[in-house]
C-alpha positions as semicolon CSV with decimal commas, in nm:
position;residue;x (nm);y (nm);z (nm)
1;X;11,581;12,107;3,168
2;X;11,691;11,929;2,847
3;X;11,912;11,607;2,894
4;X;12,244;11,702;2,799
5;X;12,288;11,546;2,472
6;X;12,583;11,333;2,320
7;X;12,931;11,470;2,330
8;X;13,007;11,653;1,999
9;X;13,156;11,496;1,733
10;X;13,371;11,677;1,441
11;X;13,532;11,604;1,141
12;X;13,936;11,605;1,149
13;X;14,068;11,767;0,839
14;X;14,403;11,954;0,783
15;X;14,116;12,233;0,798
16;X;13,993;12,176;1,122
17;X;14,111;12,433;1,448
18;X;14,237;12,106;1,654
19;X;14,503;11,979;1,352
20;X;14,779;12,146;1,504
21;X;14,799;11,940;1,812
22;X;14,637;11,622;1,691
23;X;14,852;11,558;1,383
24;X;15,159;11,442;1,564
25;X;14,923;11,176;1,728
26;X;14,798;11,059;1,403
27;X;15,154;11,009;1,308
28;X;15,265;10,878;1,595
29;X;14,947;10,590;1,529
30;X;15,027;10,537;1,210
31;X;15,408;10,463;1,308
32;X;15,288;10,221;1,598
33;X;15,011;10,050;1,451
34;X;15,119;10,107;1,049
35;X;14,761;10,238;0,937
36;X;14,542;10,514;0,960
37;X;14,328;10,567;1,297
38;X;13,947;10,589;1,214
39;X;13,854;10,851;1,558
40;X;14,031;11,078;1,798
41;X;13,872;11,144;2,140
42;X;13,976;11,423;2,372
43;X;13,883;11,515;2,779
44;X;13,957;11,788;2,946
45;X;14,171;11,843;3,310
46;X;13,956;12,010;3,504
47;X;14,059;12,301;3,794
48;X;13,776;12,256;4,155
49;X;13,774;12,664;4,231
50;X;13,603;12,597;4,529
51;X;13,461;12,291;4,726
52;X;13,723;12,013;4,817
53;X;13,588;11,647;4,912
54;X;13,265;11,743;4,903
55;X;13,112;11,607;4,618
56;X;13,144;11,295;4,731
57;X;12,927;11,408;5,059
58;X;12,632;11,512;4,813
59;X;12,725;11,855;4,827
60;X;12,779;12,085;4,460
61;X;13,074;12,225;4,334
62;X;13,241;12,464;4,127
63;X;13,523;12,344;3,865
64;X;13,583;12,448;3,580
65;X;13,756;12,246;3,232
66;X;14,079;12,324;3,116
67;X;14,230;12,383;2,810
68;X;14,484;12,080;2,888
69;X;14,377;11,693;2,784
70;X;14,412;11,323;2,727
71;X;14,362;11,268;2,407
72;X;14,334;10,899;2,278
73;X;14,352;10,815;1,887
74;X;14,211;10,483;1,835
75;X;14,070;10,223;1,549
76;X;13,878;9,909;1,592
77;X;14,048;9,582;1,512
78;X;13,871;9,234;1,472
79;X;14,147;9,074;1,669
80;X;13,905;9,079;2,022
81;X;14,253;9,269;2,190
82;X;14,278;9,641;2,337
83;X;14,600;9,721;2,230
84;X;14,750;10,036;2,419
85;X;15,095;10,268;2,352
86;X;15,165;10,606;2,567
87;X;15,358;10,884;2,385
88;X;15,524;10,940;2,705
89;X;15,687;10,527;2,669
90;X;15,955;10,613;2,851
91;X;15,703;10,644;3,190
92;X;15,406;10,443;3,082
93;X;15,492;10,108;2,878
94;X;15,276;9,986;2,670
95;X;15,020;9,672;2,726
96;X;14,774;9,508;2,548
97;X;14,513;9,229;2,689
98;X;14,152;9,080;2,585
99;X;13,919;9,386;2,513
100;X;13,619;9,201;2,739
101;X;13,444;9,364;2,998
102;X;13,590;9,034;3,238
103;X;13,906;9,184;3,214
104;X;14,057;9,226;3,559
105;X;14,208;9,528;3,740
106;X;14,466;9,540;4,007
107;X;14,379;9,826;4,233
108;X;14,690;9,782;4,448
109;X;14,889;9,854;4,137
110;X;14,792;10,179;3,978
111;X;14,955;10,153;3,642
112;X;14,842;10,395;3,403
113;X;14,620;10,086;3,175
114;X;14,403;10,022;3,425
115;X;14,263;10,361;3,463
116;X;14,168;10,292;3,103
117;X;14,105;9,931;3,186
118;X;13,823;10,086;3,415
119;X;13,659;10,322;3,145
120;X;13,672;9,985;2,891
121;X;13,514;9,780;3,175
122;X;13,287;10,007;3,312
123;X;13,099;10,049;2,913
124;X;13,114;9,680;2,847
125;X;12,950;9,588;3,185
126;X;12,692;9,811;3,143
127;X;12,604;9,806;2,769
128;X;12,668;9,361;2,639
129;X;12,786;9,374;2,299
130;X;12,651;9,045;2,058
131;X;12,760;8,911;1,758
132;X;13,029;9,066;1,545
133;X;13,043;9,372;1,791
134;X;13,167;9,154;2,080
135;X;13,480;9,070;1,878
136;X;13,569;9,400;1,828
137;X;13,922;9,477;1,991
138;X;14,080;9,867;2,003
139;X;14,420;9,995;1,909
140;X;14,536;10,302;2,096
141;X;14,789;10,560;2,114
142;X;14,712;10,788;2,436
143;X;14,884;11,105;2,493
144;X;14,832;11,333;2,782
145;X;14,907;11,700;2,857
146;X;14,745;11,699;3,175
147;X;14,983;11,681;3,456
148;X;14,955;11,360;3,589
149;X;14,897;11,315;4,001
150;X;14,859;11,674;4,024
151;X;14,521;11,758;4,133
152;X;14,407;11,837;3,796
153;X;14,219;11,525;3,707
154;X;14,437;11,344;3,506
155;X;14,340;10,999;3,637
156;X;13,967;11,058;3,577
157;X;13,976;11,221;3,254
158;X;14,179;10,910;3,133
159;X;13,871;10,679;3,223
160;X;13,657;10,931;3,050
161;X;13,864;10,894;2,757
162;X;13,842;10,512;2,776
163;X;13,494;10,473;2,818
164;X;13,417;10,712;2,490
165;X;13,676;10,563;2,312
166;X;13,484;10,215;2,386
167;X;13,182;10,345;2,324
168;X;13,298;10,475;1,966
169;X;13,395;10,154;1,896
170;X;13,079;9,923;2,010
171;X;12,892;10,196;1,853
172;X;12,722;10,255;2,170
173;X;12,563;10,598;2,198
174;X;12,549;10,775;2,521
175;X;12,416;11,113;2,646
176;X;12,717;11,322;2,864
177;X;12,520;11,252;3,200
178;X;12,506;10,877;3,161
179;X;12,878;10,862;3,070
180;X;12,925;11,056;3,406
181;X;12,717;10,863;3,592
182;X;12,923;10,556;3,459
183;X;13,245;10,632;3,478
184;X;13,240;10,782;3,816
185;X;13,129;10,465;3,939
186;X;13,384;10,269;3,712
187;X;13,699;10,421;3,833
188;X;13,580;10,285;4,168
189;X;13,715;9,927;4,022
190;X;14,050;10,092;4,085
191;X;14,002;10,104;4,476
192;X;13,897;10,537;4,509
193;X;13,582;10,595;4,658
194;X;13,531;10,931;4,460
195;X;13,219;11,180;4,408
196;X;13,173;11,237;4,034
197;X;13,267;11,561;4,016
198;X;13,562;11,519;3,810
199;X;13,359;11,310;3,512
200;X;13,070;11,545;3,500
201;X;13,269;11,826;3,419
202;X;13,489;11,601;3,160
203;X;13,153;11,586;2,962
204;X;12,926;11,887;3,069
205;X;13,178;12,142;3,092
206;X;13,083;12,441;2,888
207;X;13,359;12,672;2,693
208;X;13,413;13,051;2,879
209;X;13,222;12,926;3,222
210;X;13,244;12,724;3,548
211;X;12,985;12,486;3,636
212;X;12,807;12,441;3,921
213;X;12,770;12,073;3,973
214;X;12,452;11,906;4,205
215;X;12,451;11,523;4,245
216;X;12,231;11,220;4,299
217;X;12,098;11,329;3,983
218;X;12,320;11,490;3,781
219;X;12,243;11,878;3,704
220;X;12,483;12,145;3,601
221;X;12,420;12,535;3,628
222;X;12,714;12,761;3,455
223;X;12,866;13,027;3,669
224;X;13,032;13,314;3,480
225;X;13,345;13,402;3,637
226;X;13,348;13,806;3,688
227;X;13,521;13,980;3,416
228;X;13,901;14,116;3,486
229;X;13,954;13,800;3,655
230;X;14,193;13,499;3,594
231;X;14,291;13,140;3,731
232;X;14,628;13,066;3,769
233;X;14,688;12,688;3,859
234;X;15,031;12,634;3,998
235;X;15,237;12,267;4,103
236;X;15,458;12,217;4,405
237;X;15,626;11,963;4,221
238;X;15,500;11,718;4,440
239;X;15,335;11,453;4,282
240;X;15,067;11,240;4,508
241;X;14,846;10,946;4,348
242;X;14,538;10,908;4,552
243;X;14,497;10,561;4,415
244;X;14,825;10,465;4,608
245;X;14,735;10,496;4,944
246;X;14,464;10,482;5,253
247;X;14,464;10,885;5,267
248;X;14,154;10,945;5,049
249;X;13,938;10,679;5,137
250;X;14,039;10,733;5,505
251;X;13,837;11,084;5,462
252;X;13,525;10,922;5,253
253;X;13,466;10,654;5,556
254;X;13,509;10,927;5,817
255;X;13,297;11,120;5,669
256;X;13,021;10,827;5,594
257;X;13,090;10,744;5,984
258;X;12,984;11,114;6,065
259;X;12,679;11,103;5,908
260;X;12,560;10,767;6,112
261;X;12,657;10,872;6,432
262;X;12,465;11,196;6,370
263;X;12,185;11,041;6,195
264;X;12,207;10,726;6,519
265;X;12,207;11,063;6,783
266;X;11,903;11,211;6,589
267;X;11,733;10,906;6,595
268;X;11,737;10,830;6,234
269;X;11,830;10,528;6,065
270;X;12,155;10,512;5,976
271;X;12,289;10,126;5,885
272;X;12,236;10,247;5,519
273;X;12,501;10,389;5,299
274;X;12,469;10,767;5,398
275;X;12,596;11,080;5,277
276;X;12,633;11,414;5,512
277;X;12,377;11,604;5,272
278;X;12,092;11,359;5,292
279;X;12,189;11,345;5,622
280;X;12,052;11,802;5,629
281;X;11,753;11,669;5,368
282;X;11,663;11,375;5,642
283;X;11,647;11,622;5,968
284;X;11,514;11,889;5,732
285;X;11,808;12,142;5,851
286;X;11,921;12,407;5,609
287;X;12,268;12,400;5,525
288;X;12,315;12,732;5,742
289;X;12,238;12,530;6,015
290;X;12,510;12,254;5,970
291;X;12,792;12,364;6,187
292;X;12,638;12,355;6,481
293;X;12,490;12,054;6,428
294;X;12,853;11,862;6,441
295;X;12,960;12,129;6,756
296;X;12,650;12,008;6,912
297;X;12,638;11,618;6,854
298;X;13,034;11,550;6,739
299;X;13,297;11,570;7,022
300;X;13,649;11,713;6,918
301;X;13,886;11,406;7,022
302;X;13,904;11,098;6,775
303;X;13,671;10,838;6,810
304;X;13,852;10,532;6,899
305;X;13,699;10,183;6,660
306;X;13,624;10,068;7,073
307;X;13,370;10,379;7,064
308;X;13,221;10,334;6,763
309;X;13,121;9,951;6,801
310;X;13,032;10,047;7,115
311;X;12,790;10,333;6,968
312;X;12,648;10,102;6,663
313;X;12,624;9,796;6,908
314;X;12,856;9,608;6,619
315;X;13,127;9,383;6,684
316;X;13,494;9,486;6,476
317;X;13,453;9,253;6,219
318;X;13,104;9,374;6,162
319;X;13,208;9,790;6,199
320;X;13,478;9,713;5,958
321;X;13,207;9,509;5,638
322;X;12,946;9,841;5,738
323;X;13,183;10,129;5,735
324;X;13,505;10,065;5,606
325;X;13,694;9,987;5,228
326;X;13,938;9,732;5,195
327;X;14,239;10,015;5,204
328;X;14,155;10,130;5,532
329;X;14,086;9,870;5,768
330;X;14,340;9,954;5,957
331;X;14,235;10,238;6,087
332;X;14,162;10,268;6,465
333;X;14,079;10,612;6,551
334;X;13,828;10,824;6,312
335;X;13,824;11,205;6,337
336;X;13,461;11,289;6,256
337;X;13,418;11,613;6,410
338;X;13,659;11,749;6,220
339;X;13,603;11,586;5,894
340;X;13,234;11,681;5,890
341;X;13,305;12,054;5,973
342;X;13,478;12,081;5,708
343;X;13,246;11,937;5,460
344;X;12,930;12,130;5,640
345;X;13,127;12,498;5,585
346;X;13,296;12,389;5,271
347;X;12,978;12,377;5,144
348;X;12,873;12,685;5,248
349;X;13,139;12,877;5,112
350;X;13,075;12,714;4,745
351;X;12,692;12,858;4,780
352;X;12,853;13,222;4,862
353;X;13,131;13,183;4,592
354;X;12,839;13,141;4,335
355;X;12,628;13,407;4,470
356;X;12,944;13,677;4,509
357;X;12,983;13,567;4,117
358;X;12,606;13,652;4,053
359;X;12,657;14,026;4,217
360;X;12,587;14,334;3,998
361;X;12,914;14,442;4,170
362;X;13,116;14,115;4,266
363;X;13,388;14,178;4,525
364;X;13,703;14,013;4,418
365;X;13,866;14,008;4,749
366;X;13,530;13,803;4,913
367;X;13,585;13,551;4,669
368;X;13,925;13,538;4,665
369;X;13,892;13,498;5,110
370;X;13,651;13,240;5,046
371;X;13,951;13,079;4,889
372;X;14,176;13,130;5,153
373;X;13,933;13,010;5,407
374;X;13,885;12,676;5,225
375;X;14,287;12,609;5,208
376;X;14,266;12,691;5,562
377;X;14,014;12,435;5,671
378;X;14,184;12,173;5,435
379;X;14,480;12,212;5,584
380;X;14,387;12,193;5,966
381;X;14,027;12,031;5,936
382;X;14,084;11,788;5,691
383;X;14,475;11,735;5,676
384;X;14,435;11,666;5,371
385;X;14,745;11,956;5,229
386;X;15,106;11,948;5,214
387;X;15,381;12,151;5,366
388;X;15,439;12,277;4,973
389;X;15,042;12,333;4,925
390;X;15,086;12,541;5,255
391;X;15,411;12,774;5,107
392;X;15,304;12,835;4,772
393;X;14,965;12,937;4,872
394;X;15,163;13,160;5,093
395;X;15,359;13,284;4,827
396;X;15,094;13,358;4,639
397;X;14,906;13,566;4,805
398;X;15,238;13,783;4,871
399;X;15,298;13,745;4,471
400;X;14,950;13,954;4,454
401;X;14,671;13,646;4,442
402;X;14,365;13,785;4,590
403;X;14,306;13,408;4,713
404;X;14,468;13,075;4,675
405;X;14,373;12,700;4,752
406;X;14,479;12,353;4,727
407;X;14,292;12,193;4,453
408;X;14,215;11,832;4,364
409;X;14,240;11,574;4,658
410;X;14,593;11,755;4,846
411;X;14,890;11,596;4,982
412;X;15,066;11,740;4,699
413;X;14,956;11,821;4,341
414;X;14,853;12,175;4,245
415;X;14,704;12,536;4,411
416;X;14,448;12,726;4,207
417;X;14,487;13,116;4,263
418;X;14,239;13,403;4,162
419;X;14,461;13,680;3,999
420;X;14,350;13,995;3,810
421;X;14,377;13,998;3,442
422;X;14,629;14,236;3,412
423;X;14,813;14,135;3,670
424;X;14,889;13,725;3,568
425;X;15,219;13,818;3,387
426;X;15,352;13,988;3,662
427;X;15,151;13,735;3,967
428;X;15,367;13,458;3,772
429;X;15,720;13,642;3,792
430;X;15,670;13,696;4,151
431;X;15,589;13,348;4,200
432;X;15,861;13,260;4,040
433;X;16,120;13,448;4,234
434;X;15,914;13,328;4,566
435;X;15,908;12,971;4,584
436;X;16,033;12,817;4,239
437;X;16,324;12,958;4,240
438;X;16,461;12,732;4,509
439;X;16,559;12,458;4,247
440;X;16,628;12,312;3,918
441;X;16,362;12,064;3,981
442;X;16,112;12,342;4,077
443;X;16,211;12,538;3,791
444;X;16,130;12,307;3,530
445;X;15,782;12,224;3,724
446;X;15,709;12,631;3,651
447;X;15,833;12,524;3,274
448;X;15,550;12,288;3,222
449;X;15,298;12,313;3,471
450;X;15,258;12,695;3,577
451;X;14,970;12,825;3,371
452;X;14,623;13,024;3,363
453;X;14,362;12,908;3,207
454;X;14,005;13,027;3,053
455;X;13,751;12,737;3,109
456;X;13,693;12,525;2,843
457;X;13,438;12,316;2,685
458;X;13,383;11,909;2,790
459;X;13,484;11,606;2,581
460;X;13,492;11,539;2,188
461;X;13,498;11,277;1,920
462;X;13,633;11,320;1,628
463;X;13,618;11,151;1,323
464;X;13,941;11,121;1,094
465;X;13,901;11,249;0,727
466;X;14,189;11,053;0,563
467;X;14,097;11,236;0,223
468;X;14,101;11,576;0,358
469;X;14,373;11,549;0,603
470;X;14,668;11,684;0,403
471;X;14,950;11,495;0,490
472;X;14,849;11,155;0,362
């Protein structure tokens, strides 16, 4: 398979199909900064369908783009400085620091610059810049109509948009994979021990299709969703910023803990860093054969950190430097039966989900089960949902969703819900009357962030075309 190439980059003119929603951001640079911005760059949200926390196991999964973004319209300056204003100023101030790949980030402190400090960092450290290219500095204006902590990749698409941005700048050409691959592990300088999932679809999603995303490398597979059938993604109005506490990484290292004890039971080695799939590849078990595999080596109760050293013959301080992240040290009791369960059936269900797509005759209501089942397991296997999450799914499926889910990372944020076509107006009224009725706050939360959404294509440059651009 061909590499996939660069992201696209298109002229803006007064012309161009994107002028609508990108003029106001022109304007708005041009008020901040008092000039013209050279480039625009623009990453999608993306909605998981199925397969939650499992990317980061190795295992594929299914999102799709939407047709929501972060959109950053920037210029190069020769002052050295990345200079950065939010549209939204009255939640994200403004800031401005050394443009340098030194530049430090505070992971405790998850301010909305250092996600893009992370995408600036992550290009710089990777790709040195010499001579009159190293004194290049950026000026920014960043706008978002992604919801932000909502499941929906808001975080991750704003490192995307950083790195690109960066890389217009430095002039620094790189194919969508390797910007992936990059800022996957860039965001990581912001303390989340994430997959990739959500920056390979930022870059290789494709317009009208889902992807089916594989790891460790990087290969992508588009699913077409079954005609007559729609997405509806839906907040609780509960925001939750995985960056801002132990609950995320407290999965990734039980998870990682799973996999040695298995691998240490099996007799394999397992001091390395190692995911549950390599953990199938290295016993040479299919996939199918994964459940039982935690029933039969995994015991139900939490291991205690006691048990553990015990098991790996390691002392605390030594269990805590091999298995643990500096956010969750304080953990003393590890549920790795259930955790791994999870991922092992999780997985399964994505591989059905895709081949239920594939039918001649696709059954709607398997899919749309699958969906349940996964909420289901993330709820009671993985804890990872909310007593919202739990009620609107609920409500969903009584408003006439054929399946519902958390998506993103849980404890809060957003369900995605498989609806028929012809039914979305009316799923949505339902919905409405069910659960967001119940407030003013939840009422404006449908307002904004209560939507379907075809799946859209990945990230794009574009240049500005001052002559052509109409208003100036």
């Amino acid at each position: 398979m061909t590499p996939p190439a660069l992201p696209p980059v298109e002229s803006l003119t007064s012309q161009s199909p994107a002028w609508e929603s990108l003029s106001p951001l022109v304007e708005e640079y041009k008020k901040v900064y008092g000039e013209l911005p050279d480039h625009v760059v623009r990453v999608p949200g993306r909605v998981n369908l199925i397969g939650e926390h499992i990317d980061y196991n190795g295992f594929n999964v299914l999102p799709m783009a939407i047709e929501k973004y972060i959109t950053v319209v920037l210029k190069g300056n020769q002052t050295g400085r990345l200079r950065l204003h939010n549209t939204a100023s009255s939640r994200y101030s403004s800031y401005e620091t050394e443009l340098s790949a030194a530049v430090e980030i505070d992971s405790k402190t998850p301010s909305w610059h250092n996600y893009f400090l992370c995408g600036v960092k992550g290009v710089l450290e990777a790709h040195s810049c010499h001579g009159e290219e190293a004194s290049r500095g950026l000026d920014a204006v960043v706008s978002g109509t992604v919801p932000p902590s909502a499941g929906l990749s808001s975080s991750s698409a704003l490192v995307c948009a950083a790195a690109l941005a960066t890389c217009v700048v430095h002039k620094i050409e790189l194919s969508k994979v390797e910007l992936s691959e990059l800022c996957a592990k860039s965001e990581r300088y912001i303390g989340t021990q994430g997959g990739g999932m959500d920056q390979a679809i930022a870059f290789l999603a494709q317009p009208g299709v889902a992807m089916m995303i594989d790891f460790n490398p990087i290969r992508t597979q588009p699913v077409q969703i079954p005609p007559g059938l729609s997405f509806v993604v839906a907040h609780t109005g509960v925001e939750m910023n995985k960056s801002a506490s132990a609950h995320f990484n407290s999965r990734v290292v039980e998870c990682q803990i799973a996999a040695k004890v298995l691998a240490k039971q099996k007799g394999l080695p397992w001091c390395g860093k190692l995911r549950l799939a390599q953990l199938l590849e290295d016993l040479e078990i299919p996939l199918e054969e994964s459940p039982a595999l935690v029933k039969q080596h995994l015991h139900k109760s939490p291991y205690t950190l006691e048990e553990l050293c015990h098991l790996f013959q390691l002392n605390p301080q030594q269990f805590q430097q091999l298995c643990l992240t500096p956010n969750t040290t304080h953990l003393t009791h590890f549920k790795l039966y259930q955790r791994a369960l999870h991922v092992y059936e999780e997985a399964l269900r994505v591989q059905k989900f895709r081949a239920m797509c594939q039918e001649e005759s696709p059954s709607a209501e398997v899919m749309g089960q699958l969906m349940i089942d996964s909420h289901n397991s993330l709820q009671e296997l993985y804890e990872c949902s909310h007593p919202e999450l739990d009620l609107l799914v609920e409500c969903a499926v009584k408003a006439g969703a054929l399946g519902s889910r958390l998506t993103g990372a849980g404890w809060g944020g957003c369900t995605v819900s498989l609806v028929p076509q012809d039914k979305v107006q009316e799923f949505m009224q339902t919905l409405e009357s069910l659960y967001y009725s119940r407030s003013e706050h939840l009422q404006s939360v449908m307002a904004t962030t209560v939507f379907s959404s075809l799946p859209g294509g990945g990230a794009t440059v574009y240049n500005l075309v001052p002559a052509n651009n109409g208003s100036h």
